[in-house]
Coordinates of C-alpha atoms in Angstrom, one line a residue:
M13 CA 170.7 -47.2 34.4
I14 CA 173.1 -44.0 35.1
Q15 CA 172.4 -43.1 31.4
F16 CA 168.5 -43.1 31.9
L17 CA 168.9 -41.1 34.9
K18 CA 170.7 -38.6 33.3
N19 CA 168.7 -38.6 30.1
W20 CA 165.2 -38.0 32.6
T21 CA 166.6 -36.3 35.4
L22 CA 164.6 -33.0 34.7
P23 CA 161.2 -34.7 34.9
I24 CA 161.9 -37.3 37.4
A25 CA 163.6 -34.2 39.4
M26 CA 160.5 -32.5 38.9
L27 CA 158.0 -35.5 40.2
V28 CA 159.7 -36.3 43.2
G29 CA 159.3 -32.5 44.4
T30 CA 155.8 -32.5 43.5
V31 CA 155.2 -36.1 45.0
A32 CA 157.4 -34.9 48.1
Y33 CA 155.3 -32.0 48.6
L34 CA 151.9 -34.2 48.1
L35 CA 153.2 -36.3 51.0
F36 CA 154.5 -33.7 53.3
A37 CA 151.4 -31.5 52.6
R38 CA 149.5 -32.9 56.0
V39 CA 152.9 -32.8 57.7
E40 CA 152.9 -29.3 56.6
M41 CA 149.7 -28.3 58.6
L42 CA 150.9 -29.4 61.8
A43 CA 152.4 -26.0 63.8
P44 CA 155.3 -28.1 65.0
A45 CA 156.1 -29.3 61.7
K46 CA 155.9 -27.0 59.5
P47 CA 158.7 -24.4 60.6
F48 CA 161.2 -27.3 60.9
I49 CA 160.1 -28.7 57.2
H50 CA 160.6 -25.3 55.7
A51 CA 163.9 -24.5 57.2
L52 CA 165.5 -27.2 56.9
V53 CA 164.4 -26.5 53.0
S54 CA 166.1 -23.4 53.1
F55 CA 169.3 -24.6 54.5
I56 CA 169.8 -27.3 52.4
T57 CA 169.1 -25.5 49.1
P58 CA 171.9 -22.7 49.1
W59 CA 174.3 -25.4 50.2
L60 CA 173.4 -27.5 47.2
I61 CA 173.6 -24.6 44.8
F62 CA 176.8 -23.4 46.2
I63 CA 178.4 -26.7 45.8
Q64 CA 177.5 -27.2 42.4
L65 CA 178.9 -24.4 41.4
L66 CA 181.7 -24.7 43.2
L67 CA 182.3 -28.2 41.3
T68 CA 181.9 -26.1 37.8
F69 CA 184.0 -22.8 39.1
C70 CA 186.8 -25.5 39.7
K71 CA 187.1 -26.3 35.9
V72 CA 187.8 -22.8 35.1
E73 CA 191.2 -21.2 34.6
L74 CA 192.1 -17.8 34.9
Q75 CA 193.7 -17.1 32.0
E76 CA 190.2 -18.5 30.1
L77 CA 188.4 -15.9 31.4
K78 CA 188.3 -13.1 28.0
P79 CA 185.1 -10.6 28.4
K80 CA 183.7 -10.3 24.9
A81 CA 181.9 -7.3 23.4
W82 CA 178.8 -9.1 23.6
H83 CA 179.3 -9.3 27.2
G84 CA 178.6 -6.5 28.3
W85 CA 175.5 -6.3 25.5
L86 CA 174.2 -9.0 27.7
L87 CA 175.0 -7.8 30.8
G88 CA 173.0 -4.2 29.9
I89 CA 170.1 -6.2 29.0
Q90 CA 170.3 -8.2 31.9
A91 CA 170.6 -5.3 34.1
A92 CA 167.7 -3.2 31.8
T93 CA 164.9 -5.8 31.7
C94 CA 165.1 -6.3 35.9
L95 CA 164.9 -2.4 36.2
L96 CA 162.0 -2.6 34.0
T97 CA 160.2 -5.2 35.5
A98 CA 161.0 -3.7 39.1
A99 CA 159.5 0.1 37.6
V100 CA 156.5 -2.1 37.3
L101 CA 156.2 -3.7 40.3
L102 CA 156.5 0.2 42.2
F103 CA 153.6 0.9 40.4
I104 CA 151.2 -1.9 40.8
H105 CA 152.5 -2.9 44.2
T106 CA 148.9 -3.0 45.6
N107 CA 147.2 -5.5 42.7
E108 CA 148.1 -8.5 44.7
R109 CA 147.0 -10.4 41.3
Y110 CA 149.8 -8.5 39.0
V111 CA 152.8 -9.0 41.7
G112 CA 153.1 -12.7 41.3
L113 CA 153.8 -12.0 37.7
W114 CA 155.8 -9.2 37.7
E115 CA 158.3 -10.4 40.4
G116 CA 158.5 -13.7 39.1
M117 CA 159.7 -12.2 35.8
M118 CA 162.0 -9.9 37.3
V119 CA 163.9 -13.1 39.4
C120 CA 163.4 -14.4 35.6
F121 CA 165.4 -11.5 34.5
I122 CA 168.1 -11.1 36.7
C123 CA 168.6 -14.7 37.4
P124 CA 172.3 -15.6 36.6
T125 CA 173.8 -18.2 33.7
A126 CA 173.0 -21.3 34.7
T127 CA 176.6 -23.8 35.0
A128 CA 175.3 -26.3 32.3
A129 CA 174.9 -23.4 29.8
A130 CA 178.8 -24.2 29.2
V131 CA 177.6 -28.0 28.3
I132 CA 174.6 -27.3 26.1
T133 CA 176.5 -24.8 24.1
G134 CA 179.5 -27.1 24.0
K135 CA 176.4 -29.8 22.4
L136 CA 175.2 -27.3 19.5
G137 CA 178.5 -26.2 18.3
G138 CA 179.4 -22.7 20.3
N139 CA 182.2 -21.8 22.5
A140 CA 182.1 -22.6 26.1
A141 CA 185.1 -20.6 26.8
T142 CA 182.9 -17.4 26.0
L143 CA 180.1 -18.5 28.1
I144 CA 181.7 -19.6 31.2
T145 CA 183.4 -15.8 31.2
Y146 CA 179.8 -14.7 31.0
T147 CA 178.2 -17.1 33.7
L148 CA 181.0 -15.3 36.1
L149 CA 180.2 -12.0 35.2
S150 CA 176.2 -12.5 35.6
N151 CA 176.6 -13.9 39.2
L152 CA 178.5 -11.0 39.9
L153 CA 176.1 -8.8 38.6
G154 CA 173.1 -10.9 40.4
A155 CA 174.8 -10.7 43.4
V156 CA 174.6 -6.9 43.3
M157 CA 170.8 -6.1 42.3
V158 CA 169.4 -8.9 43.7
P159 CA 170.3 -7.2 47.4
L160 CA 169.5 -3.7 46.0
L161 CA 165.9 -4.8 44.2
F162 CA 164.2 -7.2 45.9
P163 CA 163.7 -5.0 49.5
L164 CA 162.1 -2.1 46.9
V165 CA 159.9 -4.4 45.5
E166 CA 158.8 -6.7 48.6
P167 CA 159.3 -4.7 51.7
H168 CA 158.8 -6.5 54.9
E169 CA 157.6 -5.2 57.6
G170 CA 159.3 -3.6 60.6
L171 CA 162.7 -4.0 58.4
S172 CA 164.0 -1.0 56.4
F173 CA 165.4 -0.9 53.0
W174 CA 169.2 -1.0 54.4
N175 CA 168.6 -3.6 56.8
A176 CA 166.9 -6.0 54.3
F177 CA 169.6 -4.7 51.4
L178 CA 172.6 -6.3 53.8
K179 CA 170.5 -9.1 54.8
I180 CA 170.2 -10.4 51.3
L181 CA 173.4 -9.0 50.5
S182 CA 175.3 -11.4 53.0
K183 CA 173.2 -14.6 51.5
V184 CA 173.4 -14.0 48.0
F185 CA 176.7 -12.6 47.5
P186 CA 178.6 -15.4 48.9
L187 CA 176.7 -17.7 47.4
L188 CA 177.1 -16.4 43.7
L189 CA 180.7 -15.5 44.1
A190 CA 182.4 -16.9 47.2
P191 CA 182.4 -20.5 45.1
F192 CA 184.6 -19.1 42.1
F193 CA 187.1 -17.3 44.8
L194 CA 187.7 -20.9 46.6
A195 CA 187.9 -22.8 43.5
Q196 CA 190.8 -20.1 42.8
L197 CA 192.3 -21.0 46.0
L198 CA 192.3 -24.1 46.2
R199 CA 194.1 -24.5 42.6
Y200 CA 196.9 -22.7 43.5
G201 CA 196.8 -23.3 47.9
A202 CA 195.3 -26.9 47.8
K203 CA 196.3 -28.8 44.7
G204 CA 195.5 -32.2 45.9
I205 CA 191.9 -31.3 47.2
H206 CA 191.1 -29.0 44.1
Q207 CA 192.4 -32.4 42.1
W208 CA 189.7 -34.2 43.5
L209 CA 187.1 -32.0 43.0
M210 CA 188.0 -31.8 39.5
E211 CA 188.1 -35.6 39.1
H212 CA 184.5 -35.8 40.7
S213 CA 183.0 -32.5 38.6
G214 CA 180.4 -35.0 37.4
L215 CA 178.8 -34.5 41.1
A216 CA 177.5 -31.2 40.3
F217 CA 174.8 -33.1 37.8
Y218 CA 173.3 -34.9 40.3
I219 CA 173.4 -32.3 43.1
W220 CA 171.6 -29.7 40.5
A221 CA 169.0 -32.7 40.3
V222 CA 168.6 -33.0 44.4
A223 CA 168.6 -29.1 44.8
L224 CA 166.0 -29.4 41.7
A225 CA 163.5 -31.6 43.2
L226 CA 163.6 -29.3 46.8
V227 CA 162.9 -26.3 44.7
M228 CA 160.3 -27.9 42.7
G229 CA 158.3 -28.9 45.7
Q230 CA 158.3 -25.3 47.3
T231 CA 156.7 -24.3 43.2
A232 CA 153.9 -27.3 44.0
R233 CA 153.3 -25.9 47.1
S234 CA 152.9 -22.3 45.1
L235 CA 150.8 -24.1 42.6
F236 CA 148.4 -26.0 44.7
H237 CA 147.8 -22.9 46.9
S238 CA 147.2 -20.6 43.4
D239 CA 144.1 -19.9 41.4
A240 CA 143.7 -19.3 37.7
T241 CA 146.8 -16.4 38.3
V242 CA 148.8 -19.9 38.0
W243 CA 148.9 -19.6 34.2
L244 CA 149.4 -16.0 33.7
V245 CA 152.8 -16.2 35.8
A246 CA 153.6 -19.2 33.4
G247 CA 153.0 -17.2 31.0
G248 CA 154.8 -14.7 32.3
G249 CA 158.5 -17.1 32.6
L250 CA 157.5 -18.2 28.6
A251 CA 157.6 -14.3 27.6
T252 CA 160.9 -14.0 29.8
C253 CA 162.5 -17.0 28.1
L254 CA 161.6 -16.4 24.6
I255 CA 162.6 -12.7 25.3
Q256 CA 166.1 -13.7 26.3
F257 CA 166.7 -16.5 24.0
G258 CA 165.8 -14.2 21.3
L259 CA 167.8 -11.3 22.4
G260 CA 171.0 -13.4 23.0
K261 CA 170.9 -15.0 19.5
T262 CA 170.5 -11.5 17.9
I263 CA 173.1 -10.0 19.7
G264 CA 175.5 -13.0 19.5
S265 CA 174.8 -13.1 15.7
I266 CA 176.7 -9.5 15.5
Y267 CA 179.4 -10.5 17.2
H268 CA 179.5 -14.2 15.3
D269 CA 179.3 -15.8 18.5
R270 CA 175.1 -16.8 18.1
I271 CA 174.8 -19.9 19.9
S272 CA 176.9 -18.7 23.0
A273 CA 175.6 -15.6 23.4
G274 CA 171.6 -17.5 23.0
Q275 CA 172.1 -19.6 25.8
A276 CA 174.2 -16.8 28.1
L277 CA 171.1 -15.3 28.3
G278 CA 168.9 -17.6 28.0
Q279 CA 169.5 -20.4 30.2
K280 CA 168.7 -19.9 33.3
N281 CA 170.4 -21.0 36.6
T282 CA 166.6 -21.9 37.9
V283 CA 167.5 -23.6 40.9
L284 CA 168.7 -20.3 41.8
A285 CA 166.0 -18.1 40.7
I286 CA 163.2 -20.4 42.3
W287 CA 165.0 -20.3 45.7
M288 CA 165.5 -16.3 45.5
A289 CA 161.7 -16.2 44.7
A290 CA 160.7 -18.6 47.5
T291 CA 162.9 -16.8 50.2
Y292 CA 162.6 -13.1 49.0
L293 CA 159.4 -12.6 46.9
H294 CA 156.0 -13.1 46.5
P295 CA 154.8 -17.5 46.6
F296 CA 153.5 -16.6 43.4
A297 CA 156.6 -15.8 42.0
T298 CA 158.2 -19.2 42.0
I299 CA 155.8 -20.3 39.8
A300 CA 157.3 -18.0 36.9
P301 CA 161.4 -19.9 37.1
G302 CA 159.7 -22.8 37.9
S303 CA 157.9 -22.8 34.5
Y304 CA 161.3 -21.5 32.9
V305 CA 162.6 -24.9 34.2
L306 CA 160.2 -26.5 31.4
W307 CA 160.3 -23.7 29.0
Q308 CA 164.4 -23.6 28.4
N309 CA 164.3 -27.1 28.4
I310 CA 161.6 -27.3 25.3
I311 CA 163.8 -24.8 23.8
N312 CA 167.3 -26.7 24.5
S313 CA 165.9 -30.1 23.5
Y314 CA 164.9 -28.6 20.0
Q315 CA 168.2 -26.6 19.1
L316 CA 169.9 -30.2 20.0
W317 CA 167.1 -32.2 17.9
K318 CA 167.8 -29.3 14.7
K319 CA 171.7 -29.6 15.3
R320 CA 171.8 -33.5 15.0
K321 CA 169.3 -33.9 12.5
H322 CA 171.5 -31.0 10.7

C-alpha cells in the first residue's frame, strides 16, 4: 500500500487538492469562512516547505558543496530569463489577458530547484552531489530576486516598493535559506536532534505531498474562476519547462554533467512556486507552475523509462 501511494503520490495529491477545493467552494463564499480558510492555507504551506527543506538539507555536508563551472552558467540563465519576463511585464502591465501568463512564466524561471531532483538525478545516473550544491545556490538567488522583482511587476496599492520588498524578503529569504543554516547548526550543536531528523528524512516526501495538495487547491480555485486564458498560461508553463530542461542539458553536455545540469535547471520546487504566485502575484499566475508539475513529471517519467529500457 505504501509503495502504491509513493508511485501515485502526484496524481493523488492533485486530485485531493482539487476535490478539497470543490468541497469547500461553498464554504469559501461565506464571508466569515473565506478569510479563515485562506489564512489557514497561507500559514501552513510555508511551514511545510520549511520542514521539507530542513529534512533535505540535514543530509548535506559542507565538504560536499563544491561549485562547478556549469553552476554559474545556470544561475545566469535563471536570472536572465526571470529579468526578461519581468521586463515584458513592465510593458504589458495594463493587459490583463497576458499578465497572468508572463507572471506565471517568471515564477517558473526564478523558482529554485526541487529538493527531490537529487533523487531523480541519482536514478538517471547523474551526480547528485553537484545538483545539491546548485539547489542551495538557486535558493539563494531566488531569495534575492523574488523580493526585488515581484513588487515591480505586481505593485500593491498603498504599499511602496521598498515596503513591499522588505515584506516579501522577510518571508521568502528565511523560508529558502534558514533551513540550510539550521540544519548545519543542528549538525554541530545538537547532534541528537540532527541524527533524529536524518533518520526520519523520508518524511519530507509525505510533507511534500500534503503541501502539493494544498497548493493544488489554490490552483484549482484559479482554474475554476478563469476563462480560455487558462490554456494560454498552461502553455507558458510548458514552454518554460522545455526551455529550462533543454538549456540545462545543453550546458551540462559541455561540462560532461548533462543529467545533473538538466535536472538542476528543469526540475523545480513547484510547491514553492505555486505558493509564491498565489501569495504575491496575479491569481492566474498559479496556473503556470501548477501545470509545470505535470510537464516536469512527464519529462522525468520519460527519462526514467528510457533509462530502464537501455
